[in-house]
Amino acid sequence: MKFPAVSLLALSIALVVQPASAAKPSVPTFDPQRLSADVKTLASDEFEGRGPATAGETKTVDFVVAQMQAAGLQPGGDLKDGQRAWTQAVPLARAQITGAPVLSVSVKGKAQALTQGEQIAVRAAQDGSAAVDIRNAPLVFLGYGVKAPERNWDDFQGVDLKGKIAVVLINDPDFESGQGDFGGKAMTYYGRWTYKYEEAARQGALGLLIVHETAPASYGWATVKNSNTNTMFDVVRDQPGAVHPKLEGWIQRDFAVDLFKQAGQDFDSLKQQAATRGFKPVELKGATLSAKYDVQREIITSNNIVGRIDGAKRPDETVIYSGHWDHLGVGQPDAKGDRIYNGAVDNATGIAAMLELARAYAKAPKPARSVVFLAVTAEEKGLLGSEYYASKPLYPLGKTVAVINMDALDPHGPAHNFTTSGSAKQELLDQLVTTAKQWNLDYVTDPKPEAGHFFRSDHFPFAKRGVPAVSFGSGNDLIDGGTAAGKAIQDAYVADRYHQPADQWEADWSFTGMARDLQLLYTVGRDLADSDRWPNWDAASEFRGARDASVGERK
């Protein structure tokens, strides 16, 4: 949906300069045109889709560092000879398939060749293999591929997966019904594809294929294809095979239905059984998979970008604004032949927002606590940059006050509300909700908890280590058009742009909603940076224990 430029300009002036009569006069304003210009630059073809360890990374790092320097930040990265650099080196294992993989299934002796990116999307092996050569490996359906002892759930019961390929469903066992042991519609970590690969490796499977369905995955096949048939990255591991089976991939639902039928099974019937605790693995009799391809592996170094403002009173205590600078780089061409995955919304918007916040902080008096602006790498490869920082923090996590993450913000006009990825109960979220009332902004819980966004953004590696963290999301109830307009924009983005070359900068994006929302994010972060408060998780939160364990560091 397009918005009239004149009305948007007038609206931006009214909202950005005067968000509400109750707003604090000291809250800075943010420039929609500068936001637009930064997104346009980062999402230009010149930056080649901002792939890690490419020329696009070099251009991205140079641009972001130059903007941080111009804003007046200090470098906050790795220590070198007693001085901070602008980056934190992130060693990554990079793997890519060389040539076209040879893939096929055979049912009762009848072979069918498969085309990479069509019926199937296999990932470059991340278990350390230099080549994959699988011949006629039996296929076993394992329901949702979940082993959750605390829920008395085991989809692997009684099966020996050595030499076999597991086939599983995406999301959780209670996605379809909306009720059960896995949070109803809200996805748990058991529903994430990352968990499913890891569990398959732990259970000794040779490989794992996930059946793609748009609703439970929350994205279409184009996203699966584009995200899984290009270069893969992982953190450097001592034993990569412990968390990665040799073959990792996805298959189309229609192909799976036909495959199951040929093996004498009904896909829909087995899917219903998989949603029950009594489900047991089902061998797809006579069905095997063969795969042959070489994998080029190397250890490379990518970079997190880190700018900093030292606190005037307690510089060892840190508030972090985060967002990922990377996207998918250059990959498979779309129908128009475009091979550059520009990543305008995802996540040039978050980096542009971070730079605007940095400019505002640098112009203001120094806060009591330090504020760090952390642009992380390899989010698209599994939150690897943020995972690396959280595992090897430049500033102690025990004295990290909070993390405010920005990922895929809406570049259109302002909304009446805002959201966050997931709705984990914590005092940081309470503060965000309360502060938003200054702009008459309502909070709406994650409108698609079944998509598992809480586990898909860079705040998660911090959260699981106990650091209070949120990933901010733009609202869906637009001032110009209401929820109908908001839903139309979101649906069109997911269907036509998300992880596709079409995620490009548009000249008619107003960025007035982002400019207004940044006033909220600035105020929340600034209040924390000037206070001596330590927000925590709800007493019942799974993250509370990790935070409480570090309480001694904050005394």
C-alpha positions as a printed NumPy array, in Angstrom:
array([[  0.   ,   0.   ,   0.   ],
       [  1.334,   3.477,  -0.923],
       [  0.806,   6.577,   1.182],
       [  0.34 ,  10.092,  -0.21 ],
       [  3.61 ,  11.958,   0.157],
       [  2.049,  15.314,   1.12 ],
       [ -0.095,  13.964,   3.943],
       [  2.801,  11.892,   5.227],
       [  5.091,  14.902,   5.341],
       [  2.568,  16.872,   7.349],
       [  1.984,  13.91 ,   9.581],
       [  5.723,  13.437,  10.145],
       [  6.109,  17.047,  11.302],
       [  3.224,  16.762,  13.73 ],
       [  4.3  ,  13.451,  15.164],
       [  8.069,  13.788,  15.251],
       [  8.204,  17.298,  16.644],
       [  5.233,  16.949,  18.992],
       [  4.547,  13.24 ,  19.717],
       [  2.091,  14.061,  22.514],
       [  1.458,  16.8  ,  25.023],
       [  2.807,  14.541,  27.773],
       [  6.122,  13.887,  25.985],
       [  9.284,  15.043,  27.677],
       [ 10.634,  18.217,  26.055],
       [ 14.194,  16.853,  26.304],
       [ 13.472,  13.915,  23.999],
       [ 15.322,  14.484,  20.703],
       [ 13.682,  14.346,  17.313],
       [ 14.888,  12.003,  14.603],
       [ 15.245,  12.715,  10.913],
       [ 13.128,  10.559,   8.532],
       [ 15.154,  11.75 ,   5.53 ],
       [ 18.439,  10.681,   7.136],
       [ 16.916,   7.313,   8.018],
       [ 15.855,   6.937,   4.394],
       [ 19.289,   7.928,   3.106],
       [ 21.097,   5.428,   5.336],
       [ 18.755,   2.599,   4.34 ],
       [ 19.145,   3.534,   0.677],
       [ 22.932,   3.363,   0.972],
       [ 23.089,   0.108,   2.936],
       [ 20.548,  -1.576,   0.64 ],
       [ 22.116,  -0.387,  -2.598],
       [ 23.49 ,  -2.868,  -5.13 ],
       [ 26.946,  -1.469,  -4.381],
       [ 26.82 ,  -3.216,  -0.977],
       [ 26.101,  -6.562,  -2.684],
       [ 23.533,  -7.737,  -0.149],
       [ 25.897,  -7.287,   2.828],
       [ 27.03 , -10.907,   2.952],
       [ 29.536, -11.734,   5.72 ],
       [ 33.142, -12.101,   4.567],
       [ 32.469, -10.507,   1.184],
       [ 33.277,  -7.165,  -0.381],
       [ 29.823,  -6.159,   0.834],
       [ 30.914,  -6.636,   4.43 ],
       [ 33.942,  -4.398,   3.933],
       [ 31.758,  -1.634,   2.497],
       [ 29.2  ,  -2.052,   5.273],
       [ 31.763,  -1.934,   8.076],
       [ 33.461,   1.102,   6.522],
       [ 30.142,   2.935,   6.157],
       [ 28.833,   2.178,   9.657],
       [ 32.161,   3.012,  11.31 ],
       [ 32.362,   6.29 ,   9.391],
       [ 28.853,   7.206,  10.544],
       [ 29.668,   6.305,  14.154],
       [ 32.835,   8.38 ,  14.016],
       [ 31.004,  11.322,  12.493],
       [ 28.353,  11.064,  15.213],
       [ 31.008,  11.334,  17.91 ],
       [ 31.11 ,   7.786,  19.271],
       [ 34.253,   6.104,  20.542],
       [ 35.379,   2.675,  19.306],
       [ 34.112,  -0.1  ,  21.572],
       [ 35.396,  -3.303,  19.987],
       [ 38.364,  -5.593,  20.547],
       [ 41.244,  -4.389,  22.692],
       [ 44.471,  -4.014,  20.701],
       [ 47.546,  -2.711,  22.497],
       [ 45.325,  -1.166,  25.123],
       [ 43.113,   0.611,  22.577],
       [ 39.632,  -0.321,  21.461],
       [ 39.029,  -1.105,  17.777],
       [ 35.773,  -0.365,  15.984],
       [ 35.082,  -4.063,  15.455],
       [ 34.951,  -7.364,  17.302],
       [ 36.423, -10.156,  15.189],
       [ 33.995, -13.075,  14.829],
       [ 35.573, -16.31 ,  13.544],
       [ 33.093, -18.346,  11.528],
       [ 33.116, -21.671,   9.71 ],
       [ 31.959, -21.028,   6.138],
       [ 30.656, -23.831,   3.952],
       [ 29.271, -23.794,   0.436],
       [ 28.286, -26.462,  -2.055],
       [ 30.482, -26.498,  -5.151],
       [ 28.597, -27.201,  -8.34 ],
       [ 25.07 , -28.55 ,  -8.508],
       [ 24.218, -31.232,  -5.934],
       [ 23.011, -34.563,  -7.303],
       [ 19.87 , -35.473,  -5.357],
       [ 17.249, -38.175,  -5.743],
       [ 14.687, -40.271,  -3.902],
       [ 13.8  , -43.842,  -4.666],
       [ 10.59 , -45.614,  -3.673],
       [ 10.434, -49.384,  -4.169],
       [ 13.215, -49.198,  -6.733],
       [ 11.723, -46.323,  -8.744],
       [ 14.102, -43.335,  -8.699],
       [ 13.16 , -39.658,  -9.009],
       [ 15.763, -36.953,  -9.556],
       [ 15.365, -33.833,  -7.428],
       [ 16.339, -30.282,  -8.325],
       [ 17.994, -28.092,  -5.723],
       [ 15.649, -25.223,  -4.842],
       [ 12.541, -26.89 ,  -6.28 ],
       [ 11.347, -30.004,  -4.439],
       [ 14.248, -29.822,  -1.997],
       [ 16.719, -27.319,  -0.531],
       [ 19.836, -28.852,   1.009],
       [ 22.32 , -26.837,   3.028],
       [ 26.075, -27.024,   2.68 ],
       [ 27.214, -29.568,   5.278],
       [ 28.199, -27.985,   8.575],
       [ 29.341, -31.127,  10.365],
       [ 32.903, -30.707,   9.095],
       [ 32.472, -32.8  ,   5.94 ],
       [ 34.32 , -31.848,   2.767],
       [ 31.907, -33.963,   0.747],
       [ 28.502, -35.622,   1.109],
       [ 27.993, -38.984,  -0.544],
       [ 24.805, -40.649,   0.713],
       [ 23.479, -43.659,  -1.161],
       [ 19.983, -45.001,  -0.617],
       [ 19.619, -43.913,   3.017],
       [ 16.263, -45.04 ,   4.493],
       [ 13.71 , -42.34 ,   5.347],
       [ 11.926, -42.259,   8.715],
       [  9.099, -39.9  ,   9.689],
       [  9.674, -38.537,  13.202],
       [  6.672, -36.261,  13.677],
       [  7.903, -32.892,  14.941],
       [ 11.369, -34.186,  15.821],
       [ 11.001, -33.194,  19.476],
       [ 12.573, -34.76 ,  22.557],
       [ 11.263, -32.863,  25.602],
       [ 11.545, -34.924,  28.812],
       [ 10.01 , -32.147,  30.921],
       [  6.884, -32.405,  28.758],
       [  6.973, -36.217,  28.693],
       [  7.394, -36.054,  24.905],
       [  9.716, -38.148,  22.743],
       [  9.323, -38.383,  18.979],
       [ 12.462, -40.546,  18.797],
       [ 11.297, -43.383,  21.008],
       [ 12.529, -46.806,  19.956],
       [ 14.218, -45.78 ,  16.714],
       [ 17.823, -46.293,  15.637],
       [ 18.701, -43.455,  13.259],
       [ 22.2  , -44.573,  12.326],
       [ 22.553, -44.28 ,   8.56 ],
       [ 19.005, -42.932,   8.2  ],
       [ 17.415, -39.65 ,   7.124],
       [ 14.749, -38.259,   9.462],
       [ 11.76 , -36.366,   8.043],
       [ 10.023, -33.962,  10.429],
       [  7.377, -31.24 ,  10.53 ],
       [  8.111, -27.586,  11.233],
       [  6.847, -25.822,  14.383],
       [  5.408, -27.492,  17.527],
       [  3.041, -30.456,  18.049],
       [  0.191, -28.184,  19.115],
       [  0.453, -25.627,  16.311],
       [ -2.574, -26.945,  14.453],
       [ -4.907, -27.258,  17.462],
       [ -3.673, -24.178,  19.291],
       [ -3.556, -25.997,  22.605],
       [ -1.37 , -28.55 ,  24.3  ],
       [  1.986, -28.956,  26.015],
       [  3.949, -26.558,  23.818],
       [  2.412, -23.165,  24.466],
       [ -0.547, -23.366,  22.127],
       [ -0.052, -21.226,  19.029],
       [  3.052, -19.621,  20.497],
       [  6.14 , -21.411,  19.23 ],
       [  8.594, -22.814,  21.75 ],
       [ 12.249, -23.366,  20.91 ],
       [ 11.318, -26.965,  20.026],
       [  9.534, -25.576,  16.979],
       [ 12.575, -23.847,  15.513],
       [ 14.431, -25.485,  12.655],
       [ 17.737, -24.881,  14.438],
       [ 16.611, -27.078,  17.337],
       [ 15.41 , -29.825,  14.998],
       [ 18.792, -30.13 ,  13.268],
       [ 20.612, -30.127,  16.599],
       [ 18.373, -32.826,  18.092],
       [ 18.7  , -34.998,  14.999],
       [ 22.48 , -34.848,  15.389],
       [ 22.237, -35.715,  19.076],
       [ 20.072, -38.708,  18.193],
       [ 22.582, -39.988,  15.652],
       [ 20.684, -39.298,  12.414],
       [ 22.634, -39.193,   9.175],
       [ 20.42 , -36.356,   8.025],
       [ 17.229, -34.389,   8.612],
       [ 14.675, -33.042,   6.148],
       [ 12.053, -30.56 ,   7.363],
       [  8.708, -30.505,   5.552],
       [  7.936, -26.911,   4.647],
       [  4.415, -25.57 ,   5.108],
       [  3.841, -21.842,   4.856],
       [  1.568, -21.321,   7.872],
       [  3.591, -23.145,  10.543],
       [  6.879, -21.888,   9.099],
       [  5.476, -18.327,   8.83 ],
       [  7.151, -17.813,   5.44 ],
       [  6.922, -19.225,   1.933],
       [  9.122, -21.636,   0.019],
       [ 11.026, -18.785,  -1.64 ],
       [ 12.392, -17.819,   1.772],
       [ 13.428, -21.409,   2.483],
       [ 15.139, -21.767,  -0.883],
       [ 16.963, -18.46 ,  -0.725],
       [ 18.121, -18.938,   2.852],
       [ 19.352, -22.517,   2.524],
       [ 20.902, -22.909,  -0.916],
       [ 23.573, -20.251,  -0.522],
       [ 26.681, -20.056,   1.659],
       [ 26.262, -21.385,   5.2  ],
       [ 28.015, -20.085,   8.298],
       [ 28.389, -21.377,  11.826],
       [ 30.382, -20.496,  14.883],
       [ 33.665, -22.39 ,  15.048],
       [ 33.046, -25.592,  17.043],
       [ 35.386, -28.284,  18.356],
       [ 32.862, -30.983,  17.375],
       [ 30.483, -29.6  ,  14.74 ],
       [ 29.007, -33.057,  14.134],
       [ 27.584, -33.   ,  17.643],
       [ 24.992, -30.402,  16.609],
       [ 24.834, -30.875,  12.813],
       [ 23.849, -34.065,  10.976],
       [ 25.663, -34.612,   7.691],
       [ 22.654, -33.683,   5.588],
       [ 20.378, -30.776,   6.511],
       [ 17.568, -29.637,   4.275],
       [ 13.914, -28.855,   3.597],
       [ 11.372, -30.416,   1.254],
       [  8.193, -28.999,  -0.281],
       [  4.923, -30.14 ,   1.288],
       [  3.417, -31.335,  -2.005],
       [  6.51 , -33.395,  -2.696],
       [  6.328, -34.865,   0.826],
       [  2.655, -35.791,   0.378],
       [  3.453, -37.655,  -2.839],
       [  6.525, -39.326,  -1.323],
       [  4.53 , -40.563,   1.663],
       [  1.785, -41.858,  -0.638],
       [  4.265, -43.831,  -2.722],
       [  5.582, -45.355,   0.53 ],
       [  2.06 , -46.428,   1.515],
       [  1.446, -43.658,   4.055],
       [ -1.022, -40.783,   4.284],
       [  0.733, -37.516,   5.126],
       [ -2.265, -35.79 ,   6.727],
       [ -3.077, -38.814,   8.866],
       [  0.517, -39.079,  10.116],
       [  0.548, -35.361,  10.786],
       [ -2.47 , -35.734,  13.062],
       [ -0.791, -38.621,  14.876],
       [  2.38 , -36.533,  15.3  ],
       [  0.416, -34.028,  17.388],
       [ -0.202, -36.666,  20.063],
       [  2.041, -37.874,  22.869],
       [  1.636, -41.482,  21.78 ],
       [  3.192, -40.933,  18.347],
       [  5.947, -43.353,  17.365],
       [  8.412, -43.101,  14.461],
       [  7.159, -44.407,  11.122],
       [  9.499, -45.89 ,   8.537],
       [  8.676, -44.863,   4.978],
       [  9.041, -48.396,   3.665],
       [ 11.002, -48.714,   0.478],
       [ 11.808, -44.977,   0.391],
       [ 15.439, -43.879,   0.326],
       [ 17.387, -40.724,  -0.421],
       [ 20.679, -40.271,  -2.229],
       [ 22.778, -37.116,  -2.219],
       [ 26.188, -36.314,  -3.642],
       [ 27.988, -32.965,  -3.548],
       [ 31.286, -31.434,  -2.538],
       [ 31.55 , -28.822,   0.177],
       [ 34.161, -26.09 ,   0.291],
       [ 34.969, -25.308,   3.912],
       [ 37.131, -22.621,   5.455],
       [ 37.426, -20.572,   8.602],
       [ 36.858, -16.891,   7.93 ],
       [ 36.623, -13.801,  10.083],
       [ 33.615, -11.537,  10.014],
       [ 33.034,  -8.58 ,  12.301],
       [ 30.627,  -7.115,  14.786],
       [ 30.757,  -3.306,  14.706],
       [ 30.9  ,  -1.636,  18.108],
       [ 30.577,   2.058,  18.988],
       [ 30.488,   3.348,  22.535],
       [ 29.725,   6.327,  24.743],
       [ 31.522,   6.061,  28.077],
       [ 29.344,   6.592,  31.127],
       [ 30.139,   9.656,  33.203],
       [ 29.608,   7.964,  36.591],
       [ 29.472,   4.179,  36.16 ],
       [ 31.232,   3.391,  32.879],
       [ 31.513,  -0.324,  33.75 ],
       [ 27.713,  -0.668,  33.533],
       [ 26.354,  -0.964,  29.996],
       [ 23.124,  -0.425,  28.064],
       [ 23.211,  -1.998,  24.578],
       [ 21.328,  -1.098,  21.398],
       [ 21.739,  -3.911,  18.875],
       [ 20.796,  -4.868,  15.332],
       [ 22.3  ,  -6.984,  12.567],
       [ 24.084,  -5.408,   9.625],
       [ 24.198,  -8.522,   7.412],
       [ 21.822,  -9.925,   4.839],
       [ 21.991, -12.795,   2.318],
       [ 24.504, -11.319,  -0.121],
       [ 24.409, -12.518,  -3.732],
       [ 22.403, -15.683,  -4.381],
       [ 19.931, -17.439,  -6.642],
       [ 18.277, -15.116,  -9.191],
       [ 14.603, -14.277,  -8.893],
       [ 12.157, -14.288, -11.804],
       [ 13.592, -10.976, -12.995],
       [ 17.171, -12.247, -12.859],
       [ 18.07 , -10.14 ,  -9.815],
       [ 20.692, -11.925,  -7.674],
       [ 21.389,  -9.223,  -5.052],
       [ 19.498,  -9.664,  -1.782],
       [ 19.564,  -6.024,  -0.721],
       [ 17.939,  -6.407,   2.695],
       [ 16.408,  -2.943,   2.942],
       [ 13.833,  -3.676,   5.636],
       [ 15.813,  -6.664,   6.944],
       [ 17.858,  -5.09 ,   8.396],
       [ 19.142,  -1.841,   6.915],
       [ 16.257,  -0.237,   8.834],
       [ 17.641,  -1.445,  12.178],
       [ 21.144,  -0.183,  11.435],
       [ 19.826,   3.179,  10.224],
       [ 17.821,   3.42 ,  13.459],
       [ 20.908,   2.581,  15.506],
       [ 22.929,   5.297,  13.772],
       [ 20.21 ,   7.872,  14.44 ],
       [ 20.155,   6.882,  18.115],
       [ 23.937,   7.156,  18.244],
       [ 23.802,  10.692,  16.841],
       [ 21.231,  11.694,  19.454],
       [ 23.229,  10.235,  22.355],
       [ 26.445,  11.846,  21.174],
       [ 24.823,  15.29 ,  21.086],
       [ 23.336,  14.94 ,  24.577],
       [ 25.161,  15.171,  27.924],
       [ 26.953,  11.961,  28.826],
       [ 24.76 ,   9.356,  30.55 ],
       [ 25.763,   7.931,  33.926],
       [ 26.226,   4.456,  32.455],
       [ 27.932,   3.541,  29.211],
       [ 25.874,   3.001,  26.076],
       [ 27.062,   0.557,  23.401],
       [ 25.822,   0.438,  19.806],
       [ 26.353,  -3.129,  18.601],
       [ 25.868,  -3.98 ,  14.911],
       [ 26.252,  -7.738,  14.679],
       [ 27.137, -10.046,  11.822],
       [ 25.649, -13.306,  10.531],
       [ 22.172, -12.993,  12.032],
       [ 20.791, -14.519,   8.876],
       [ 22.969, -17.586,   9.444],
       [ 21.586, -18.289,  12.92 ],
       [ 22.239, -15.254,  15.188],
       [ 25.955, -16.022,  15.017],
       [ 27.341, -12.524,  15.622],
       [ 25.183, -11.914,  18.674],
       [ 25.837, -15.457,  19.92 ],
       [ 29.566, -14.825,  19.647],
       [ 29.341, -11.522,  21.517],
       [ 27.161, -13.056,  24.232],
       [ 29.581, -15.965,  24.635],
       [ 32.645, -13.709,  24.567],
       [ 31.313, -10.327,  25.719],
       [ 33.424,  -7.22 ,  25.38 ],
       [ 31.645,  -5.881,  28.476],
       [ 30.497,  -8.239,  31.259],
       [ 26.965,  -9.555,  30.852],
       [ 26.464,  -9.385,  34.606],
       [ 26.845,  -5.61 ,  34.373],
       [ 24.9  ,  -5.266,  31.131],
       [ 21.726,  -3.458,  32.168],
       [ 19.607,  -4.341,  29.133],
       [ 19.633,  -4.999,  25.395],
       [ 17.252,  -3.194,  23.027],
       [ 17.315,  -4.887,  19.623],
       [ 15.995,  -3.45 ,  16.365],
       [ 15.227,  -5.778,  13.461],
       [ 13.148,  -5.186,  10.329],
       [ 11.372,  -1.968,  11.294],
       [  8.489,  -0.607,   9.22 ],
       [  9.629,   2.249,   6.945],
       [  6.088,   3.566,   6.413],
       [  4.033,   5.971,   8.497],
       [  3.448,   5.863,  12.275],
       [  1.12 ,   3.475,  14.06 ],
       [ -1.019,   3.691,  17.163],
       [  0.864,   0.771,  18.692],
       [  4.069,  -1.247,  18.798],
       [  5.051,  -4.819,  19.578],
       [  8.008,  -7.011,  20.544],
       [  9.215, -10.403,  19.397],
       [  7.516, -12.783,  21.804],
       [  5.99 , -11.573,  25.036],
       [  8.344, -12.878,  27.742],
       [  7.448, -11.179,  31.013],
       [ 10.13 ,  -8.824,  32.286],
       [ 10.563,  -5.401,  33.836],
       [ 12.248,  -4.053,  30.704],
       [  9.085,  -4.697,  28.722],
       [  7.011,  -3.123,  31.507],
       [  9.153,   0.015,  31.258],
       [  8.78 ,   0.073,  27.471],
       [  4.995,  -0.198,  27.737],
       [  4.738,   2.487,  30.41 ],
       [  7.048,   4.912,  28.588],
       [  5.131,   4.457,  25.335],
       [  2.103,   6.099,  26.927],
       [  3.878,   9.458,  26.538],
       [  3.138,   9.083,  22.817],
       [ -0.266,   7.465,  23.34 ],
       [  1.233,   4.254,  22.004],
       [ -0.416,   0.972,  22.92 ],
       [  1.446,  -2.289,  23.27 ],
       [  0.18 ,  -5.316,  21.381],
       [  1.675,  -8.701,  22.118],
       [  3.465, -10.493,  19.305],
       [  0.677, -10.893,  16.699],
       [  2.261, -14.091,  15.355],
       [  3.708, -15.963,  18.349],
       [  3.518, -19.134,  16.276],
       [  6.317, -17.738,  14.077],
       [  8.791, -17.992,  16.963],
       [ 10.22 , -14.51 ,  16.46 ],
       [ 11.536, -14.492,  20.031],
       [ 14.118, -17.083,  18.96 ],
       [ 14.885, -15.416,  15.62 ],
       [ 16.373, -12.049,  16.62 ],
       [ 19.644, -10.981,  18.157],
       [ 18.281, -10.329,  21.63 ],
       [ 17.846, -14.088,  22.19 ],
       [ 21.521, -15.008,  22.844],
       [ 21.513, -12.346,  25.57 ],
       [ 18.153, -13.42 ,  26.998],
       [ 19.144, -17.058,  27.392],
       [ 22.14 , -15.868,  29.422],
       [ 19.864, -13.837,  31.667],
       [ 20.365, -10.315,  30.306],
       [ 17.033,  -8.442,  30.081],
       [ 16.463,  -8.059,  26.353],
       [ 13.709,  -7.126,  23.917],
       [ 13.469,  -6.956,  20.162],
       [ 11.306,  -3.972,  19.228],
       [  8.705,  -4.306,  16.493],
       [  6.776,  -1.657,  14.587],
       [  3.032,  -1.432,  15.16 ],
       [  0.314,  -2.797,  12.885],
       [ -2.469,  -0.262,  13.578],
       [ -1.38 ,   2.505,  11.224],
       [ -2.618,   6.051,  11.75 ],
       [ -3.23 ,   6.153,   8.016],
       [ -5.234,   3.032,   7.233],
       [ -5.563,   1.193,  10.542],
       [ -4.903,  -2.49 ,  11.04 ],
       [ -6.101,  -3.31 ,   7.525],
       [ -3.287,  -1.257,   6.038],
       [ -0.774,  -2.626,   8.531],
       [ -1.719,  -6.217,   7.785],
       [ -1.625,  -5.628,   4.05 ],
       [  1.892,  -4.204,   4.268],
       [  3.132,  -7.033,   6.471],
       [  1.528,  -9.784,   4.397],
       [  2.893,  -8.354,   1.15 ],
       [  6.356,  -8.052,   2.662],
       [  6.451, -11.658,   3.874],
       [  5.099, -12.994,   0.596],
       [  6.991, -10.858,  -1.903],
       [ 10.075,  -9.37 ,  -0.234],
       [ 11.26 , -11.236,   2.842],
       [ 14.619, -12.895,   2.052],
       [ 14.133, -12.094,  -1.606],
       [ 15.918,  -9.665,  -3.946],
       [ 12.792,  -7.481,  -3.881],
       [ 13.585,  -6.275,  -0.325],
       [ 14.846,  -2.981,  -1.752],
       [ 14.663,   0.682,  -0.741],
       [ 11.594,   2.542,  -2.014],
       [ 11.515,   6.269,  -2.686],
       [  7.991,   6.666,  -1.287],
       [  8.796,   5.235,   2.135],
       [  8.236,   8.067,   4.616],
       [ 10.149,   6.673,   7.651],
       [  7.985,   8.86 ,   9.89 ],
       [  6.888,   5.884,  11.974],
       [ 10.485,   4.916,  12.696],
       [ 11.357,   8.497,  13.576],
       [  8.582,   8.578,  16.168],
       [  9.396,   5.111,  17.532],
       [ 13.035,   6.083,  18.026],
       [ 11.913,   8.697,  20.542],
       [ 10.462,   5.872,  22.607],
       [ 13.571,   3.692,  22.292],
       [ 15.838,   6.613,  23.121],
       [ 13.818,   7.498,  26.213],
       [ 13.793,   3.939,  27.565],
       [ 17.508,   3.46 ,  26.992],
       [ 18.404,   6.888,  28.339],
       [ 16.354,   6.383,  31.506],
       [ 18.189,   3.126,  32.135],
       [ 21.554,   4.706,  31.367],
       [ 20.936,   7.525,  33.844],
       [ 19.5  ,   5.327,  36.599],
       [ 20.936,   2.792,  39.011],
       [ 18.139,   0.274,  38.345],
       [ 18.714,  -3.315,  37.218],
       [ 15.593,  -4.639,  35.466],
       [ 14.979,  -8.369,  35.785],
       [ 12.829, -11.12 ,  34.344],
       [  9.555, -12.249,  35.841],
       [  9.996, -14.655,  38.753],
       [  8.577, -17.497,  36.643],
       [ 10.732, -16.786,  33.585],
       [ 13.148, -19.425,  32.346],
       [ 15.755, -16.653,  32.106],
       [ 15.428, -15.426,  35.698],
       [ 17.825, -17.979,  37.169],
       [ 20.71 , -16.991,  34.911],
       [ 20.224, -13.319,  35.763],
       [ 20.006, -13.963,  39.493],
       [ 23.197, -16.043,  39.348],
       [ 25.162, -12.926,  38.335],
       [ 23.729, -10.65 ,  41.046],
       [ 27.082, -10.562,  42.856],
       [ 28.641,  -8.727,  39.912],
       [ 26.211,  -5.849,  40.362],
       [ 26.903,  -5.104,  44.027]])
